[in-house]
Structure formats: structure tokens, C-alpha cells
């Protein structure tokens, strides 16, 4: 894959330098068959350095995961060689099965089938709480 | 479907109207004695709490309704590994409303997300117990007539006491409340409750180790149990314990219309001699708990269109 010339796919841009690898894992990109490029420490006018992920296929990605790991990222959807959609991702209101509740007294510890859902309670401090037991996300 | 999981699920207006209904039930019990005729409350108690269960069951019976349920997990399908979600779906086919107690935090919320009938949280571990808070609020309302401007003292274990956190949450929505927080350093009210609840609402508070010092100021004194296992050492516990026991001697400097409360059961933190004092309201709290549960069952069944 020529990393600059995606025909149909997704470019995740403006990732904080160093977070690319974490996002790569959380999005499950290691399990994809298509070509995926993680480019680290790219020179950026805004922040000095950034990471970029390019996925050479139009797969569904969880914007919630992206927003949680690194709010401020831009996601570009590319169709037939042109950017058809450009989204700046914000901190999501809810996180479903992105992080797990670690409170041993929480119902999610005994019922494995339950979704792990966290709600944003404070945007300034980026605080999420479990909807079941209200424990803070770490 | 409206349920009650957390006291903050209710707006101030909803709480005020629930308390008004409870007062009307107290004044005109006959008017309400058949309103739930033919309806069933399911008490699903995954851990035993006889006091709370009987309060719910008595409430439903006084509304003319019936009660089904179980009082511990071993006598339910949970012992065969059924999930809370499935239990809620199954019980929805038999009953009109659920009161659920569960040792795990958040279990009643899971039930409410899966039931097609209202769910009342009757205590989920150390997390929420909203009907206890409603009983506390009704007691204050009956004894004082209002909430605004009261000086409310909480004494004992303010760190782990869920009833304390929940009542502070509910009272913080009224104006002019002052909190006096009386506890040993080890059992102080958690910083997040002070920050996110008391300070956020701009209410004054005072933290102290001495009950005697603040006694003359208090309109309400809410006592809690100080448990030995919360302390690092036995000596420390024994040294501190006595200063958080309420007796007739300590009450000498208190206001004549002080309201003494306790979520019960007590061990020794209120001396039995205090029971004869007309300011002792902890057994009235129990009775108020039944009345406010009646009002709550009525509200939720009405909103669900069941009655
Ligand atoms: Zn949890």
C-alpha cells in the first residue's frame, strides 16, 4: 500500500504523538485483513508531532473509542480517492464496552453478559462513571 | 417505564409531592385502603433484609394489594445462575411492581432496564437505598414542617454510611441548609461528597470531631453506627467509640425541638435511655418508611397506568 494514496478507506489524523499504538489496539486493527498503516511522529504544524493511522478499507470504526482515547482527532472518510467526510471527534457522552468497571462490588463483576457502560459526568476533568455502580473510570 | 433507583431520579417537586401524598395517607388511611386492589408487588430480595422487606409488604397490603416474592437468593432462581435481567423479565409477567434488594451495586438498575413494570431499589450493596432517604425526609417534614434553613448534624461513620451520602444529596437541593459533620478523622465524609454535592450547591458546612461542642446548634441529629472493623486498632476504636454514643448527658445542651434520627438497626450508638426522650424519632422513621413506600408504590403504579 502506498500510504498516501487511499482510494476507499479511513484516515485517522491528528492523533497525539505516542497514542497511535494504543488506538491501534483498542480499535482492533491488528485483526483486520486489509492494509493498515500506523505512521508515528509525523511533523505537524499545530502540535509539532502527531501520529496517523490509514486503513485501506471502509470498515466501521468506533468513534467513541477514538474520542475517549484522544479527543480532537480528525477522521477522514475517503471514497474514490476523495475525502467525502471529515469529522472532528469529541469526548463521547457514553462509552459502551470500551473500558471495564473495576469495582469488585459492581453487578458487572458477576454478570459477564452485561455491557460495560460509562457516562461522561464532567467534560472538563474527562471523568466517566459506571452507570451501574457509579465508580470512576481509571 | 419510570422506576426509582437513585434518590436523584426524583426532582424536588416529585419528592415534595410524594411527601404530600404520604401525609394524606397518614391523615386519611381509609381513602387509600383499596387503591391497589388486585395488584401485586414482587419483593425480590437477593440478600435478606427483613426490616425493609416487611416495610414494603406492609405498605402494599395497606393499599389493598398483594405480595409475592422471595427473601434470600438461595430460595430463588438466582441460585441456579439466572441473570438479573432474565429474572426481571420473568417477574414482569407475574407482578405489577418490583422492590429489589441485591448485594451487588447496580443490580436494580439492570432489572429496571429489562423489566416492563416499575422497579424500586430496596438497597444495592453499599450503593443506594432511596426509600430509606424518603423515610428520612418524611420524618424531617413531619417533625419540622419544612427543610429550608435547617442545621443538620450527621454523626459517626460518614465515610461508608450510604444513608448519610444519600440524605445529604437530597437535602442539598433545598435552600439555607447547614451541614455539621461529626466524625473521627478516619471516618470523615468523602471529599467528593463535600466537593460535588455540598460545595457545588454553595451550602455551608462544618467538620468536627466533637459532638458535644456542636450539640446546641443542631435542629436535626442523624446518628450512624461506628463499626469496630473500620479502625486500625482495637484501642483506637474503644477510645473513639464513646465520644460518638448519644446519651441523656450529651443531650442536655441540645435544643428542645431537636430531632434525633438513626437509620436502624442500632447497636449501642444511642443509649436506650434516650428512647424515652420525646426528641427521639428513630422509631417514627420506621413508621414513616412504610407511609412513604405506600406513596411511592402509588405514584409508580399510577404513572405506569396500572391503577
Ligand atoms: Zn460498575
Coordinates of C-alpha atoms and ligand atoms in Angstrom, one line a residue:
Chain A
X1 CA 0.0 0.0 0.0
X2 CA 1.2 3.5 -0.9
X3 CA 0.3 5.2 2.3
X4 CA -0.6 8.5 0.6
X5 CA -3.0 7.2 -1.9
X6 CA -6.0 5.5 -0.3
X7 CA -8.9 5.1 -2.7
X8 CA -11.6 3.8 -0.3
X9 CA -10.8 3.9 3.4
X10 CA -10.3 5.9 6.5
X11 CA -7.6 8.2 7.6
X12 CA -7.4 9.0 11.4
X13 CA -5.4 12.2 11.6
X14 CA -4.1 14.4 14.4
X15 CA -3.6 11.6 16.9
X16 CA -1.5 12.8 19.8
X17 CA 2.1 11.6 19.1
X18 CA 2.5 8.3 21.0
X19 CA -1.2 7.4 21.3
X20 CA -1.3 5.8 17.8
X21 CA -0.3 2.4 19.1
X22 CA -2.9 2.4 21.9
X23 CA -5.6 3.4 19.5
X24 CA -4.5 0.7 17.0
X25 CA -5.0 -1.9 19.7
X26 CA -8.3 -0.5 21.0
X27 CA -9.8 -0.3 17.6
X28 CA -8.9 -4.0 16.9
X29 CA -6.9 -3.0 13.8
X30 CA -4.5 -5.9 14.4
X31 CA -7.3 -8.2 13.5
X32 CA -8.0 -6.7 10.0
X33 CA -7.0 -8.4 6.8
X34 CA -6.7 -5.2 4.8
X35 CA -3.7 -3.0 4.8
X36 CA -3.3 -0.7 7.8
X37 CA -0.5 1.9 8.3
X38 CA 0.4 3.4 11.6
X39 CA 2.7 6.4 11.0
X40 CA 4.3 7.8 14.0
X41 CA 5.9 11.1 14.8
X42 CA 4.8 12.9 11.7
X43 CA 5.7 16.6 11.6
X44 CA 2.6 18.7 12.4
X45 CA 2.2 22.4 12.1
X46 CA -0.3 22.6 15.0
X47 CA 1.3 20.3 17.6
X48 CA 4.9 19.6 16.4
X49 CA 4.3 15.9 16.1
X50 CA 1.4 13.6 15.5
X51 CA 0.5 10.0 14.7
X52 CA -1.7 9.0 11.7
X53 CA -3.5 5.7 11.0
X54 CA -4.5 4.8 7.5
X55 CA -6.9 2.0 6.8
X56 CA -7.3 0.8 3.2
X57 CA -10.9 -0.3 3.6
X58 CA -14.2 1.2 4.5
X59 CA -14.7 -0.6 7.8
X60 CA -16.9 0.6 10.7
X61 CA -14.8 2.1 13.4
X62 CA -15.9 3.1 16.9
X63 CA -15.8 6.9 17.2
X64 CA -16.4 6.5 20.9
X65 CA -13.2 4.7 21.3
X66 CA -11.3 7.4 19.4
X67 CA -13.0 10.2 21.3
X68 CA -12.2 8.6 24.6
X69 CA -8.5 7.9 23.9
X70 CA -7.7 11.2 22.2
X71 CA -10.4 13.9 21.7
X72 CA -9.5 16.3 18.9
X73 CA -8.7 13.7 16.4
X74 CA -10.0 14.1 12.8
X75 CA -11.4 11.2 10.9
X76 CA -11.4 11.4 7.1
X77 CA -13.6 9.0 5.2
X78 CA -12.2 8.6 1.7
X79 CA -14.3 7.3 -1.3
X80 CA -12.9 7.0 -4.9
X81 CA -9.8 8.9 -3.9
X82 CA -11.6 12.0 -2.4
X83 CA -12.4 12.9 1.2
X84 CA -16.2 12.6 1.4
X85 CA -16.5 13.2 5.2
X86 CA -14.3 14.9 7.7
X87 CA -15.2 14.6 11.4
X88 CA -13.6 16.1 14.5
X89 CA -14.3 13.7 17.3
X90 CA -15.3 14.9 20.7
X91 CA -15.3 13.2 24.1
X92 CA -18.3 10.8 23.8
X93 CA -21.3 11.0 26.2
X94 CA -21.3 7.3 26.8
X95 CA -18.7 4.5 26.4
X96 CA -20.1 1.0 25.7
X97 CA -17.6 -1.8 26.2
X98 CA -14.6 0.4 25.7
X99 CA -13.4 0.2 29.3
X100 CA -14.3 -2.2 32.1
X101 CA -15.6 -1.4 35.6
X102 CA -13.0 -2.4 38.2
X103 CA -15.3 -2.1 41.3
X104 CA -15.4 -5.6 42.8
X105 CA -18.9 -4.8 44.2
X106 CA -20.3 -3.9 40.8
X107 CA -23.0 -6.1 39.2
X108 CA -20.8 -6.3 36.1
X109 CA -18.3 -8.4 38.0
X110 CA -20.8 -11.3 38.5
X111 CA -22.9 -11.0 35.3
X112 CA -20.4 -11.3 32.4
X113 CA -23.1 -10.8 29.7
X114 CA -23.7 -7.2 30.8
X115 CA -22.4 -4.3 28.7
X116 CA -19.9 -2.1 30.5
X117 CA -21.3 1.3 30.1
X118 CA -19.8 4.5 31.3
X119 CA -21.3 8.0 31.2
X120 CA -19.4 11.3 31.0
X121 CA -20.1 13.2 34.2
X122 CA -17.5 16.0 33.8
X123 CA -16.2 17.1 30.5
X124 CA -13.5 19.4 31.9
X125 CA -11.9 16.7 34.0
X126 CA -12.8 13.9 31.5
X127 CA -14.5 12.0 34.3
X128 CA -16.5 8.9 33.4
X129 CA -18.6 6.9 35.8
X130 CA -20.0 3.3 35.6
X131 CA -23.8 3.6 35.1
X132 CA -24.4 0.7 37.4
X133 CA -22.2 1.4 40.5
X134 CA -21.0 5.0 39.7
X135 CA -17.4 4.0 40.2
X136 CA -15.0 6.4 38.4
X137 CA -13.2 5.1 35.3
X138 CA -9.5 4.9 35.9
Chain B
X1 CA -41.3 2.9 32.4
X2 CA -40.4 5.0 35.5
X3 CA -38.5 3.3 38.3
X4 CA -36.8 4.6 41.4
X5 CA -33.1 3.5 41.5
X6 CA -31.4 6.6 42.9
X7 CA -32.9 9.4 45.1
X8 CA -31.7 11.9 42.4
X9 CA -34.0 10.2 39.9
X10 CA -36.7 12.2 41.6
X11 CA -36.9 16.0 41.2
X12 CA -37.5 18.2 44.2
X13 CA -41.1 18.7 43.0
X14 CA -41.6 14.9 42.8
X15 CA -40.2 14.4 46.3
X16 CA -42.4 17.2 47.7
X17 CA -45.5 15.6 46.0
X18 CA -44.5 12.1 47.3
X19 CA -44.3 13.5 50.9
X20 CA -47.6 15.3 50.4
X21 CA -49.2 12.0 49.3
X22 CA -47.7 10.3 52.4
X23 CA -49.1 13.0 54.7
X24 CA -52.5 12.5 53.1
X25 CA -52.3 8.7 53.5
X26 CA -51.5 9.3 57.2
X27 CA -54.5 11.6 57.6
X28 CA -56.9 9.6 55.5
X29 CA -55.9 5.9 55.5
X30 CA -59.4 4.7 54.5
X31 CA -59.2 6.6 51.2
X32 CA -56.2 4.5 50.2
X33 CA -57.1 1.1 51.6
X34 CA -58.3 -0.4 48.3
X35 CA -56.5 1.6 45.7
X36 CA -54.2 -1.3 44.8
X37 CA -56.8 -4.0 44.9
X38 CA -55.9 -6.9 42.7
X39 CA -52.3 -5.6 42.1
X40 CA -49.2 -7.4 43.1
X41 CA -45.9 -6.2 44.5
X42 CA -42.9 -8.6 44.0
X43 CA -40.3 -8.3 46.7
X44 CA -37.1 -9.8 45.2
X45 CA -34.6 -9.9 48.0
X46 CA -31.3 -11.5 46.8
X47 CA -30.0 -10.8 50.3
X48 CA -32.0 -10.9 53.5
X49 CA -33.3 -7.6 55.0
X50 CA -36.4 -8.4 57.0
X51 CA -36.9 -4.9 58.1
X52 CA -37.0 -3.4 54.6
X53 CA -39.0 -6.3 53.1
X54 CA -41.7 -6.2 55.7
X55 CA -42.0 -2.4 55.3
X56 CA -42.6 -2.8 51.5
X57 CA -45.0 -5.7 52.1
X58 CA -47.0 -3.9 54.8
X59 CA -47.1 -0.8 52.5
X60 CA -48.6 -2.8 49.6
X61 CA -51.1 -4.6 51.9
X62 CA -52.3 -1.3 53.4
X63 CA -53.0 -0.2 49.8
X64 CA -55.2 -3.3 49.4
X65 CA -52.7 -5.1 47.2
X66 CA -51.0 -8.4 47.4
X67 CA -47.4 -9.5 47.7
X68 CA -45.3 -12.3 46.2
X69 CA -41.5 -12.8 46.2
X70 CA -38.5 -14.3 47.9
X71 CA -36.4 -13.2 50.9
X72 CA -32.9 -14.6 50.0
X73 CA -31.0 -15.6 46.9
X74 CA -30.8 -19.3 47.8
X75 CA -34.6 -19.7 47.5
X76 CA -34.7 -18.0 44.1
X77 CA -33.7 -19.0 40.6
X78 CA -30.6 -16.8 41.1
X79 CA -29.1 -19.8 42.9
X80 CA -29.4 -21.7 39.6
X81 CA -27.5 -18.9 37.9
X82 CA -30.3 -16.9 36.3
X83 CA -29.3 -13.4 35.4
X84 CA -30.9 -10.3 37.0
X85 CA -32.1 -9.3 33.5
X86 CA -33.9 -12.6 33.0
X87 CA -35.4 -12.6 36.5
X88 CA -36.8 -9.0 35.8
X89 CA -38.4 -10.2 32.5
X90 CA -39.9 -13.2 34.1
X91 CA -41.3 -11.4 37.2
X92 CA -42.8 -8.7 34.9
X93 CA -45.2 -11.4 33.7
X94 CA -46.5 -12.1 37.2
X95 CA -46.4 -8.8 39.1
X96 CA -47.2 -5.1 38.7
X97 CA -44.2 -3.6 40.5
X98 CA -40.9 -4.9 41.9
X99 CA -39.0 -4.0 45.0
X100 CA -35.5 -5.4 44.7
X101 CA -32.6 -5.7 47.1
X102 CA -29.3 -7.1 45.9
X103 CA -25.8 -7.3 47.3
X104 CA -24.2 -6.1 44.0
X105 CA -24.2 -2.4 43.1
X106 CA -26.3 -1.6 40.1
X107 CA -28.4 -4.8 40.1
X108 CA -31.7 -2.9 40.4
X109 CA -30.7 -0.6 37.5
X110 CA -30.2 -3.7 35.4
X111 CA -33.6 -5.0 36.5
X112 CA -35.2 -1.7 35.6
X113 CA -33.6 -1.8 32.1
X114 CA -35.2 -5.2 31.5
X115 CA -38.5 -5.2 33.3
X116 CA -41.7 -4.0 31.8
X117 CA -43.0 -2.9 35.2
X118 CA -41.6 -0.3 37.6
X119 CA -38.6 -1.3 39.8
X120 CA -37.9 0.2 43.2
X121 CA -34.3 -0.1 44.5
X122 CA -34.6 -1.5 48.0
X123 CA -30.9 -1.4 48.6
X124 CA -28.0 -2.4 46.3
X125 CA -24.9 -3.2 48.4
X126 CA -23.4 -0.1 49.9
X127 CA -24.6 2.0 47.0
X128 CA -28.2 3.3 47.0
X129 CA -31.2 2.9 49.2
X130 CA -33.6 5.7 48.1
X131 CA -36.6 4.6 50.1
X132 CA -34.6 5.0 53.3
X133 CA -33.8 8.6 52.3
X134 CA -37.5 9.2 51.5
X135 CA -38.3 7.9 55.1
X136 CA -35.7 10.3 56.5
X137 CA -37.2 13.2 54.5
X138 CA -40.8 12.4 55.6
X139 CA -39.6 12.3 59.2
X140 CA -38.0 15.7 58.9
X141 CA -41.0 17.1 57.1
X142 CA -43.4 15.8 59.8
X143 CA -41.3 16.9 62.7
X144 CA -40.2 20.3 61.4
X145 CA -42.7 21.1 58.7
X146 CA -40.0 22.2 56.2
X147 CA -36.4 21.7 55.1
X148 CA -35.2 25.2 54.3
X149 CA -32.8 26.7 56.8
X150 CA -32.2 23.7 59.0
X151 CA -28.9 22.9 60.6
X152 CA -28.4 19.1 60.1
X153 CA -25.8 17.2 62.0
X154 CA -24.5 13.8 60.9
X155 CA -22.6 11.8 63.5
X156 CA -20.5 8.7 63.4
X157 CA -19.4 6.8 60.2
X158 CA -19.7 9.4 57.5
X159 CA -17.3 7.7 55.2
X160 CA -19.1 4.4 54.5
X161 CA -22.6 5.4 55.5
X162 CA -24.7 5.4 52.3
X163 CA -27.8 6.7 54.1
X164 CA -25.8 9.8 55.0
X165 CA -24.5 10.4 51.5
X166 CA -27.9 10.0 50.0
X167 CA -29.7 12.2 52.6
X168 CA -27.0 14.9 52.1
X169 CA -27.7 14.7 48.3
X170 CA -31.4 15.1 48.8
X171 CA -31.2 17.9 51.3
X172 CA -28.6 19.9 49.3
X173 CA -31.4 20.8 46.9
X174 CA -33.2 22.8 49.5
X175 CA -32.1 26.3 50.5
X176 CA -30.3 27.5 53.6
X177 CA -29.4 24.1 54.9
X178 CA -26.3 23.9 57.0
X179 CA -24.4 20.6 57.5
X180 CA -22.5 19.8 60.6
X181 CA -20.3 16.7 60.0
X182 CA -19.3 15.0 63.2
X183 CA -16.8 12.0 62.9
X184 CA -13.4 10.8 63.8
X185 CA -10.7 11.6 61.2
X186 CA -10.8 8.0 59.9
X187 CA -14.5 8.2 59.1
X188 CA -14.9 11.7 57.6
X189 CA -17.3 12.4 54.8
X190 CA -15.5 11.6 51.5
X191 CA -14.1 14.6 49.7
X192 CA -16.2 14.0 46.5
X193 CA -19.4 14.3 48.5
X194 CA -18.2 17.6 50.0
X195 CA -17.0 18.9 46.6
X196 CA -19.6 17.6 44.2
X197 CA -22.7 18.0 46.5
X198 CA -22.3 20.4 49.4
X199 CA -19.9 22.9 47.8
X200 CA -21.4 22.7 44.4
X201 CA -24.7 23.8 45.9
X202 CA -23.0 26.6 47.8
X203 CA -24.1 25.3 51.2
X204 CA -22.1 25.9 54.4
X205 CA -20.7 23.0 56.4
X206 CA -18.5 22.4 59.4
X207 CA -16.4 19.3 60.1
X208 CA -15.7 18.5 63.7
X209 CA -14.7 15.6 66.0
X210 CA -16.8 16.7 68.9
X211 CA -20.5 16.0 69.2
X212 CA -20.8 17.9 72.4
X213 CA -19.3 21.1 71.0
X214 CA -21.9 21.5 68.2
X215 CA -24.9 20.0 70.0
X216 CA -26.6 23.3 70.9
X217 CA -26.7 24.4 67.2
X218 CA -28.4 21.4 65.8
X219 CA -32.0 21.1 64.5
X220 CA -31.5 17.5 63.3
X221 CA -29.1 15.0 64.7
X222 CA -28.6 12.0 62.4
X223 CA -26.7 9.2 64.2
X224 CA -25.0 6.3 62.5
X225 CA -23.1 3.2 63.6
X226 CA -19.4 3.3 64.2
X227 CA -18.1 -0.1 63.4
X228 CA -15.0 -1.6 65.1
X229 CA -13.6 -3.1 61.9
X230 CA -13.3 0.3 60.3
X231 CA -10.4 1.2 62.6
X232 CA -6.7 0.3 62.5
X233 CA -6.6 -0.8 66.1
X234 CA -8.9 -2.0 68.9
X235 CA -7.6 0.6 71.3
X236 CA -8.3 3.4 68.9
X237 CA -11.8 2.1 68.4
X238 CA -12.6 1.8 72.1
X239 CA -11.1 5.3 72.7
X240 CA -13.2 6.9 70.0
X241 CA -16.4 4.9 70.3
X242 CA -17.7 6.5 73.5
X243 CA -17.5 10.1 72.1
X244 CA -20.0 9.0 69.4
X245 CA -22.5 7.4 71.6
X246 CA -25.6 9.6 72.3
X247 CA -26.8 9.6 75.9
X248 CA -29.0 11.8 78.0
X249 CA -26.0 13.6 79.4
X250 CA -24.9 14.8 76.0
X251 CA -28.4 15.8 75.1
X252 CA -28.6 18.3 78.0
X253 CA -27.2 21.1 75.8
X254 CA -29.4 20.3 72.8
X255 CA -32.3 22.3 71.5
X256 CA -35.7 21.4 72.9
X257 CA -37.1 20.7 69.5
X258 CA -34.1 18.7 68.3
X259 CA -35.0 15.7 66.0
X260 CA -32.8 12.6 66.7
X261 CA -32.7 10.2 63.8
X262 CA -31.0 6.9 63.1
X263 CA -31.4 4.5 60.1
X264 CA -31.5 1.5 62.5
X265 CA -30.6 -1.2 63.4
X266 CA -28.6 0.5 66.2
X267 CA -26.0 -1.4 68.3
X268 CA -25.0 0.9 71.1
X269 CA -24.6 4.3 69.5
X270 CA -27.8 5.6 71.0
X271 CA -28.2 4.7 74.7
X272 CA -31.6 3.1 75.4
X273 CA -32.3 5.8 78.0
X274 CA -32.7 8.3 75.1
X275 CA -35.7 6.3 73.7
X276 CA -37.9 7.9 76.4
X277 CA -36.9 11.4 75.3
X278 CA -39.6 13.0 73.1
X279 CA -36.9 14.2 70.7
X280 CA -36.1 10.5 69.8
X281 CA -37.6 10.0 66.3
X282 CA -35.9 6.8 65.1
X283 CA -38.8 4.6 65.6
X284 CA -41.1 7.2 63.9
X285 CA -38.7 6.9 60.9
X286 CA -39.6 3.2 60.6
X287 CA -43.3 4.0 60.5
X288 CA -42.7 6.9 58.1
X289 CA -40.8 4.5 55.9
X290 CA -44.0 2.4 55.4
X291 CA -46.1 5.5 54.6
X292 CA -43.6 6.9 52.1
X293 CA -43.3 3.5 50.4
X294 CA -47.1 3.5 50.1
X295 CA -46.9 6.9 48.4
X296 CA -44.1 5.7 46.1
X297 CA -45.9 2.5 45.0
X298 CA -49.0 4.6 44.3
X299 CA -47.0 7.1 42.2
X300 CA -45.2 4.5 40.2
X301 CA -48.3 2.4 39.5
X302 CA -50.3 5.5 38.6
X303 CA -47.6 6.6 36.1
X304 CA -47.4 3.1 34.6
X305 CA -51.2 3.3 34.1
X306 CA -51.7 0.2 36.2
X307 CA -54.1 1.9 38.6
Ligands
LIG1 ZN1 -19.5 -0.6 38.0

